[in-house]
mmCIF file of C-alpha atoms and ligand atoms in Angstrom:
data_model
loop_
_atom_site.group_PDB
_atom_site.id
_atom_site.type_symbol
_atom_site.label_atom_id
_atom_site.label_comp_id
_atom_site.label_asym_id
_atom_site.label_seq_id
_atom_site.Cartn_x
_atom_site.Cartn_y
_atom_site.Cartn_z
ATOM 1 C CA UNK A 1 27.228 40.582 87.585
ATOM 2 C CA UNK A 2 24.532 39.230 86.036
ATOM 3 C CA UNK A 3 25.914 38.051 82.127
ATOM 4 C CA UNK A 4 23.342 36.893 79.822
ATOM 5 C CA UNK A 5 24.775 33.847 78.184
ATOM 6 C CA UNK A 6 22.227 32.157 75.979
ATOM 7 C CA UNK A 7 18.497 32.008 75.603
ATOM 8 C CA UNK A 8 17.564 28.316 75.003
ATOM 9 C CA UNK A 9 13.847 28.535 73.737
ATOM 10 C CA UNK A 10 11.166 26.015 74.622
ATOM 11 C CA UNK A 11 13.357 24.540 77.439
ATOM 12 C CA UNK A 12 10.092 23.264 79.269
ATOM 13 C CA UNK A 13 7.654 24.003 76.502
ATOM 14 C CA UNK A 14 4.911 22.009 75.438
ATOM 15 C CA UNK A 15 5.581 18.135 74.733
ATOM 16 C CA UNK A 16 7.100 17.711 71.243
ATOM 17 C CA UNK A 17 5.644 15.509 68.876
ATOM 18 C CA UNK A 18 7.539 12.680 69.604
ATOM 19 C CA UNK A 19 5.325 10.404 67.428
ATOM 20 C CA UNK A 20 8.725 8.408 66.333
ATOM 21 C CA UNK A 21 9.071 7.354 69.831
ATOM 22 C CA UNK A 22 6.146 5.156 69.901
ATOM 23 C CA UNK A 23 6.525 1.725 71.313
ATOM 24 C CA UNK A 24 7.378 -0.553 68.442
ATOM 25 C CA UNK A 25 6.463 -4.524 68.385
ATOM 26 C CA UNK A 26 9.330 -6.570 68.681
ATOM 27 C CA UNK A 27 10.078 -10.433 68.417
ATOM 28 C CA UNK A 28 13.336 -10.409 69.868
ATOM 29 C CA UNK A 29 14.961 -12.767 71.752
ATOM 30 C CA UNK A 30 16.545 -12.575 75.531
ATOM 31 C CA UNK A 31 14.571 -9.433 76.532
ATOM 32 C CA UNK A 32 10.795 -8.926 76.966
ATOM 33 C CA UNK A 33 9.344 -7.252 74.126
ATOM 34 C CA UNK A 34 8.608 -3.749 75.998
ATOM 35 C CA UNK A 35 12.068 -4.044 77.605
ATOM 36 C CA UNK A 36 13.708 -3.920 74.380
ATOM 37 C CA UNK A 37 11.320 -1.326 73.002
ATOM 38 C CA UNK A 38 11.860 0.947 75.777
ATOM 39 C CA UNK A 39 15.682 0.413 74.834
ATOM 40 C CA UNK A 40 15.313 1.233 71.324
ATOM 41 C CA UNK A 41 12.584 4.384 72.215
ATOM 42 C CA UNK A 42 15.741 5.185 74.789
ATOM 43 C CA UNK A 43 18.108 5.613 71.932
ATOM 44 C CA UNK A 44 16.060 7.231 69.714
ATOM 45 C CA UNK A 45 15.279 9.927 72.185
ATOM 46 C CA UNK A 46 18.824 10.455 73.066
ATOM 47 C CA UNK A 47 19.847 10.886 69.232
ATOM 48 C CA UNK A 48 17.052 13.480 68.924
ATOM 49 C CA UNK A 49 18.221 15.225 72.124
ATOM 50 C CA UNK A 50 22.029 15.205 70.573
ATOM 51 C CA UNK A 51 20.316 16.057 67.324
ATOM 52 C CA UNK A 52 18.450 19.059 69.094
ATOM 53 C CA UNK A 53 21.398 20.829 70.779
ATOM 54 C CA UNK A 54 20.518 19.805 74.270
ATOM 55 C CA UNK A 55 23.013 16.959 74.614
ATOM 56 C CA UNK A 56 26.366 18.552 73.574
ATOM 57 C CA UNK A 57 28.837 15.861 74.981
ATOM 58 C CA UNK A 58 29.712 12.376 74.808
ATOM 59 C CA UNK A 59 29.555 11.979 78.619
ATOM 60 C CA UNK A 60 26.239 13.097 78.862
ATOM 61 C CA UNK A 61 25.114 11.331 76.001
ATOM 62 C CA UNK A 62 26.387 8.045 77.380
ATOM 63 C CA UNK A 63 24.889 8.967 80.770
ATOM 64 C CA UNK A 64 21.139 9.208 79.237
ATOM 65 C CA UNK A 65 21.913 6.252 77.294
ATOM 66 C CA UNK A 66 22.874 4.111 80.517
ATOM 67 C CA UNK A 67 19.802 5.440 82.748
ATOM 68 C CA UNK A 68 16.542 3.421 82.326
ATOM 69 C CA UNK A 69 14.134 6.219 82.826
ATOM 70 C CA UNK A 70 11.184 3.606 83.063
ATOM 71 C CA UNK A 71 12.335 2.483 86.233
ATOM 72 C CA UNK A 72 11.609 6.012 87.808
ATOM 73 C CA UNK A 73 8.275 6.291 86.382
ATOM 74 C CA UNK A 74 5.170 5.091 87.742
ATOM 75 C CA UNK A 75 3.913 1.975 85.677
ATOM 76 C CA UNK A 76 1.095 3.774 84.748
ATOM 77 C CA UNK A 77 2.784 6.055 82.690
ATOM 78 C CA UNK A 78 5.929 3.559 81.828
ATOM 79 C CA UNK A 79 4.971 3.463 77.956
ATOM 80 C CA UNK A 80 5.570 7.332 77.702
ATOM 81 C CA UNK A 81 8.940 6.815 79.184
ATOM 82 C CA UNK A 82 10.586 8.275 76.265
ATOM 83 C CA UNK A 83 8.226 10.704 75.217
ATOM 84 C CA UNK A 84 10.470 14.348 75.753
ATOM 85 C CA UNK A 85 7.888 15.591 78.413
ATOM 86 C CA UNK A 86 7.542 15.698 82.068
ATOM 87 C CA UNK A 87 5.459 12.869 84.077
ATOM 88 C CA UNK A 88 3.488 12.598 86.931
ATOM 89 C CA UNK A 89 5.123 10.980 89.834
ATOM 90 C CA UNK A 90 2.450 11.165 92.365
ATOM 91 C CA UNK A 91 1.922 13.917 95.360
ATOM 92 C CA UNK A 92 1.594 16.436 92.886
ATOM 93 C CA UNK A 93 5.235 16.465 91.631
ATOM 94 C CA UNK A 94 6.649 15.399 88.112
ATOM 95 C CA UNK A 95 9.387 14.004 86.831
ATOM 96 C CA UNK A 96 11.409 16.678 84.695
ATOM 97 C CA UNK A 97 11.504 16.144 80.709
ATOM 98 C CA UNK A 98 14.353 14.427 79.176
ATOM 99 C CA UNK A 99 15.800 17.397 77.338
ATOM 100 C CA UNK A 100 15.483 19.665 80.905
ATOM 101 C CA UNK A 101 17.877 16.967 82.282
ATOM 102 C CA UNK A 102 19.774 17.152 79.717
ATOM 103 C CA UNK A 103 20.382 20.953 79.680
ATOM 104 C CA UNK A 104 20.927 20.739 83.430
ATOM 105 C CA UNK A 105 23.516 17.935 83.637
ATOM 106 C CA UNK A 106 25.318 19.663 80.360
ATOM 107 C CA UNK A 107 25.318 23.135 82.459
ATOM 108 C CA UNK A 108 26.671 21.251 85.710
ATOM 109 C CA UNK A 109 29.803 20.577 83.355
ATOM 110 C CA UNK A 110 30.167 16.802 85.061
ATOM 111 C CA UNK A 111 33.542 15.066 85.593
ATOM 112 C CA UNK A 112 34.872 12.227 87.340
ATOM 113 C CA UNK A 113 34.602 12.205 90.944
ATOM 114 C CA UNK A 114 32.544 15.462 91.766
ATOM 115 C CA UNK A 115 30.511 15.965 95.355
ATOM 116 C CA UNK A 116 26.885 17.024 94.274
ATOM 117 C CA UNK A 117 23.975 18.016 96.017
ATOM 118 C CA UNK A 118 20.659 17.747 94.288
ATOM 119 C CA UNK A 119 17.730 19.479 95.848
ATOM 120 C CA UNK A 120 14.348 18.052 94.806
ATOM 121 C CA UNK A 121 15.199 14.324 94.328
ATOM 122 C CA UNK A 122 11.425 13.313 93.266
ATOM 123 C CA UNK A 123 11.794 9.907 91.670
ATOM 124 C CA UNK A 124 15.519 9.692 91.806
ATOM 125 C CA UNK A 125 15.947 10.007 87.871
ATOM 126 C CA UNK A 126 17.802 13.343 87.573
ATOM 127 C CA UNK A 127 20.358 12.230 90.367
ATOM 128 C CA UNK A 128 21.000 8.883 88.641
ATOM 129 C CA UNK A 129 21.877 10.430 85.301
ATOM 130 C CA UNK A 130 24.309 12.845 87.380
ATOM 131 C CA UNK A 131 25.430 9.586 89.134
ATOM 132 C CA UNK A 132 26.311 7.793 86.034
ATOM 133 C CA UNK A 133 28.164 11.155 84.808
ATOM 134 C CA UNK A 134 30.323 11.461 87.424
ATOM 135 C CA UNK A 135 31.329 8.038 87.896
ATOM 136 C CA UNK A 136 32.000 5.626 90.661
ATOM 137 C CA UNK A 137 34.236 8.102 92.455
ATOM 138 C CA UNK A 138 31.637 11.145 92.584
ATOM 139 C CA UNK A 139 28.888 10.896 94.918
ATOM 140 C CA UNK A 140 25.138 12.805 94.936
ATOM 141 C CA UNK A 141 23.360 13.801 98.165
ATOM 142 C CA UNK A 142 19.754 14.339 96.853
ATOM 143 C CA UNK A 143 17.302 15.880 99.162
ATOM 144 C CA UNK A 144 13.447 15.247 99.037
ATOM 145 C CA UNK A 145 10.919 16.928 101.353
ATOM 146 C CA UNK A 146 8.284 14.395 100.788
ATOM 147 C CA UNK A 147 8.902 11.265 102.709
ATOM 148 C CA UNK A 148 7.075 8.763 100.582
ATOM 149 C CA UNK A 149 8.526 9.918 97.374
ATOM 150 C CA UNK A 150 11.962 9.780 99.007
ATOM 151 C CA UNK A 151 11.182 6.049 99.480
ATOM 152 C CA UNK A 152 10.127 5.393 96.104
ATOM 153 C CA UNK A 153 13.625 7.072 95.010
ATOM 154 C CA UNK A 154 15.646 4.840 97.283
ATOM 155 C CA UNK A 155 13.816 1.800 95.654
ATOM 156 C CA UNK A 156 14.321 3.270 91.889
ATOM 157 C CA UNK A 157 18.079 3.995 92.753
ATOM 158 C CA UNK A 158 18.542 0.311 94.110
ATOM 159 C CA UNK A 159 16.749 -1.331 91.144
ATOM 160 C CA UNK A 160 18.947 0.998 88.481
ATOM 161 C CA UNK A 161 22.193 0.289 90.462
ATOM 162 C CA UNK A 162 22.753 3.492 91.597
ATOM 163 C CA UNK A 163 22.009 3.238 95.473
ATOM 164 C CA UNK A 164 25.780 3.491 96.249
ATOM 165 C CA UNK A 165 26.477 6.961 94.612
ATOM 166 C CA UNK A 166 23.141 8.559 95.473
ATOM 167 C CA UNK A 167 22.375 9.331 98.928
ATOM 168 C CA UNK A 168 18.707 10.297 99.693
ATOM 169 C CA UNK A 169 18.098 12.423 102.419
ATOM 170 C CA UNK A 170 14.440 13.512 103.533
ATOM 171 C CA UNK A 171 13.732 17.230 104.682
ATOM 172 C CA UNK A 172 13.673 20.813 103.718
ATOM 173 C CA UNK A 173 16.693 21.453 101.276
ATOM 174 C CA UNK A 174 15.638 24.794 100.222
ATOM 175 C CA UNK A 175 18.560 26.528 102.067
ATOM 176 C CA UNK A 176 21.013 23.531 100.871
ATOM 177 C CA UNK A 177 22.174 21.049 103.210
ATOM 178 C CA UNK A 178 25.369 21.740 105.146
ATOM 179 C CA UNK A 179 26.084 18.213 106.535
ATOM 180 C CA UNK A 180 28.127 17.459 103.521
ATOM 181 C CA UNK A 181 29.381 21.053 102.033
ATOM 182 C CA UNK A 182 31.367 22.223 100.201
ATOM 183 C CA UNK A 183 29.914 20.761 97.425
ATOM 184 C CA UNK A 184 31.297 20.832 93.778
ATOM 185 C CA UNK A 185 27.825 21.443 92.053
ATOM 186 C CA UNK A 186 24.645 22.090 93.369
ATOM 187 C CA UNK A 187 21.588 21.245 91.380
ATOM 188 C CA UNK A 188 18.077 22.407 92.304
ATOM 189 C CA UNK A 189 15.201 20.794 90.428
ATOM 190 C CA UNK A 190 12.582 23.154 91.855
ATOM 191 C CA UNK A 191 11.786 27.021 91.356
ATOM 192 C CA UNK A 192 12.800 29.386 93.941
ATOM 193 C CA UNK A 193 12.328 32.980 94.390
ATOM 194 C CA UNK A 194 15.717 33.686 94.582
ATOM 195 C CA UNK A 195 18.950 32.267 94.750
ATOM 196 C CA UNK A 196 19.293 31.054 98.416
ATOM 197 C CA UNK A 197 22.304 32.881 100.445
ATOM 198 C CA UNK A 198 23.035 29.690 102.503
ATOM 199 C CA UNK A 199 23.137 27.436 99.321
ATOM 200 C CA UNK A 200 26.199 29.774 97.710
ATOM 201 C CA UNK A 201 27.984 29.421 100.837
ATOM 202 C CA UNK A 202 27.976 25.556 100.447
ATOM 203 C CA UNK A 203 29.834 25.735 96.968
ATOM 204 C CA UNK A 204 33.228 24.713 96.884
ATOM 205 C CA UNK A 205 35.809 27.648 95.180
ATOM 206 C CA UNK A 206 35.129 26.953 91.683
ATOM 207 C CA UNK A 207 31.840 24.852 92.015
ATOM 208 C CA UNK A 208 28.421 26.071 90.529
ATOM 209 C CA UNK A 209 24.795 25.815 91.364
ATOM 210 C CA UNK A 210 21.890 25.504 89.198
ATOM 211 C CA UNK A 211 18.591 26.762 90.119
ATOM 212 C CA UNK A 212 15.413 27.986 88.390
ATOM 213 C CA UNK A 213 14.643 31.209 89.721
ATOM 214 C CA UNK A 214 11.335 33.316 89.320
ATOM 215 C CA UNK A 215 7.598 33.222 89.757
ATOM 216 C CA UNK A 216 5.308 30.042 89.965
ATOM 217 C CA UNK A 217 4.804 29.590 86.323
ATOM 218 C CA UNK A 218 7.816 30.701 84.742
ATOM 219 C CA UNK A 219 11.612 31.031 85.783
ATOM 220 C CA UNK A 220 14.922 31.480 84.605
ATOM 221 C CA UNK A 221 17.819 28.762 84.840
ATOM 222 C CA UNK A 222 20.782 30.308 86.804
ATOM 223 C CA UNK A 223 23.983 29.091 86.942
ATOM 224 C CA UNK A 224 25.988 30.781 89.639
ATOM 225 C CA UNK A 225 29.608 29.870 90.070
ATOM 226 C CA UNK A 226 31.699 30.712 92.988
ATOM 227 C CA UNK A 227 34.994 32.563 92.590
ATOM 228 C CA UNK A 228 36.446 32.998 95.665
ATOM 229 C CA UNK A 229 34.083 35.417 97.832
ATOM 230 C CA UNK A 230 32.717 36.393 94.695
ATOM 231 C CA UNK A 231 29.616 34.978 92.384
ATOM 232 C CA UNK A 232 29.164 34.779 88.693
ATOM 233 C CA UNK A 233 25.407 34.705 87.712
ATOM 234 C CA UNK A 234 24.563 33.234 84.209
ATOM 235 C CA UNK A 235 20.855 33.363 82.800
ATOM 236 C CA UNK A 236 20.383 30.143 80.625
ATOM 237 C CA UNK A 237 17.243 30.599 79.686
ATOM 238 C CA UNK A 238 13.398 30.109 80.641
ATOM 239 C CA UNK A 239 12.432 27.258 82.095
ATOM 240 C CA UNK A 240 9.004 25.725 84.099
ATOM 241 C CA UNK A 241 9.657 24.075 87.518
ATOM 242 C CA UNK A 242 7.448 22.896 90.290
ATOM 243 C CA UNK A 243 7.959 25.482 93.501
ATOM 244 C CA UNK A 244 10.939 24.977 95.990
ATOM 245 C CA UNK A 245 8.906 24.971 99.261
ATOM 246 C CA UNK A 246 10.415 25.805 102.883
ATOM 247 C CA UNK A 247 12.194 28.112 104.594
ATOM 248 C CA UNK A 248 14.210 29.451 101.734
ATOM 249 C CA UNK A 249 11.525 28.753 99.063
ATOM 250 C CA UNK A 250 7.819 29.432 98.482
ATOM 251 C CA UNK A 251 6.026 29.467 101.413
HETATM 252 N N1 SAH B 301 14.521 15.389 89.865
HETATM 253 C C1 SAH B 301 13.269 15.105 90.017
HETATM 254 C C2 SAH B 301 12.286 15.642 89.823
HETATM 255 C C3 SAH B 301 11.933 16.901 90.726
HETATM 256 S S1 SAH B 301 10.481 17.391 90.896
HETATM 257 C C4 SAH B 301 13.167 13.346 89.291
HETATM 258 O O1 SAH B 301 14.343 13.357 88.768
HETATM 259 O O2 SAH B 301 12.469 13.009 89.366
HETATM 260 C C5 SAH B 301 10.701 18.529 92.161
HETATM 261 C C6 SAH B 301 10.830 17.976 93.722
HETATM 262 O O3 SAH B 301 11.383 19.025 94.475
HETATM 263 C C7 SAH B 301 9.705 17.163 93.985
HETATM 264 O O4 SAH B 301 9.678 15.896 94.415
HETATM 265 C C8 SAH B 301 9.471 18.042 95.680
HETATM 266 O O5 SAH B 301 8.736 17.380 96.488
HETATM 267 C C9 SAH B 301 10.772 18.696 95.783
HETATM 268 N N2 SAH B 301 11.045 19.566 96.636
HETATM 269 C C10 SAH B 301 10.572 20.864 96.524
HETATM 270 N N3 SAH B 301 10.565 21.568 97.795
HETATM 271 C C11 SAH B 301 11.610 21.124 98.593
HETATM 272 C C12 SAH B 301 12.630 21.082 99.022
HETATM 273 N N4 SAH B 301 12.635 22.382 100.175
HETATM 274 N N5 SAH B 301 13.365 20.281 99.681
HETATM 275 C C13 SAH B 301 13.356 19.120 99.023
HETATM 276 N N6 SAH B 301 13.061 19.027 98.109
HETATM 277 C C14 SAH B 301 11.888 19.663 97.639
#
């Protein structure tokens, strides 16, 4: 049964006016000026996400504070690492806006030791935030269909220190990835025409799947929770993602 839980306005809306995130000149010792300014910008962004209600828990706040988004952003976009909007990562794909990552990681109710499948690995940023939240005993399998992006994600994960907690897989994850199932959580970072049945089947009992479902321009973020042989579906609000391509996605 569909149950409307909350409508979160502007979850993927136009970039907010984050003028306060502008990089400031720092004369600090020990860390290059750019690095220190980015760290400060990250702290300000995370505070903003908490004040705005996108971050609700200390766990997700700590995870977003820990992961340096600038590592996952191509060099020409690096100064905009902590602006709250999606950024181009090449191959027609984007790294999601920080507030969207916050919403999705909160909605998956992360805890220590979970086994997570991510579909749409992109830069590896979202997977790193999940990995940070589920700790060293958890694991993320992150599927990316574009091989050069998967290679960049692997390098980013190495640099950020999450390579041992995140395995990047290359291929079509639109129907899920049965090899490591069942998963406690599945997080899909691209838009599907409908919830793929094989993906539901890969959920552990009590596990949940987050997936944007709809047309090419706007979707609803759904949370599907497995209860034995049944599934609860909650609509968490409107969003905009790049399409999920492949056998269970858009052609
Ligand atoms: N989570 C990413 C951003 C995802 S963008 C980050 O943090 O950077 C969506 C990604 O989904 C794109 O990289 C796109 O190539 C990928 N994608 C689309 N269809 C896919 C499929 N069937 N299997 C795996 N990845 C897919």
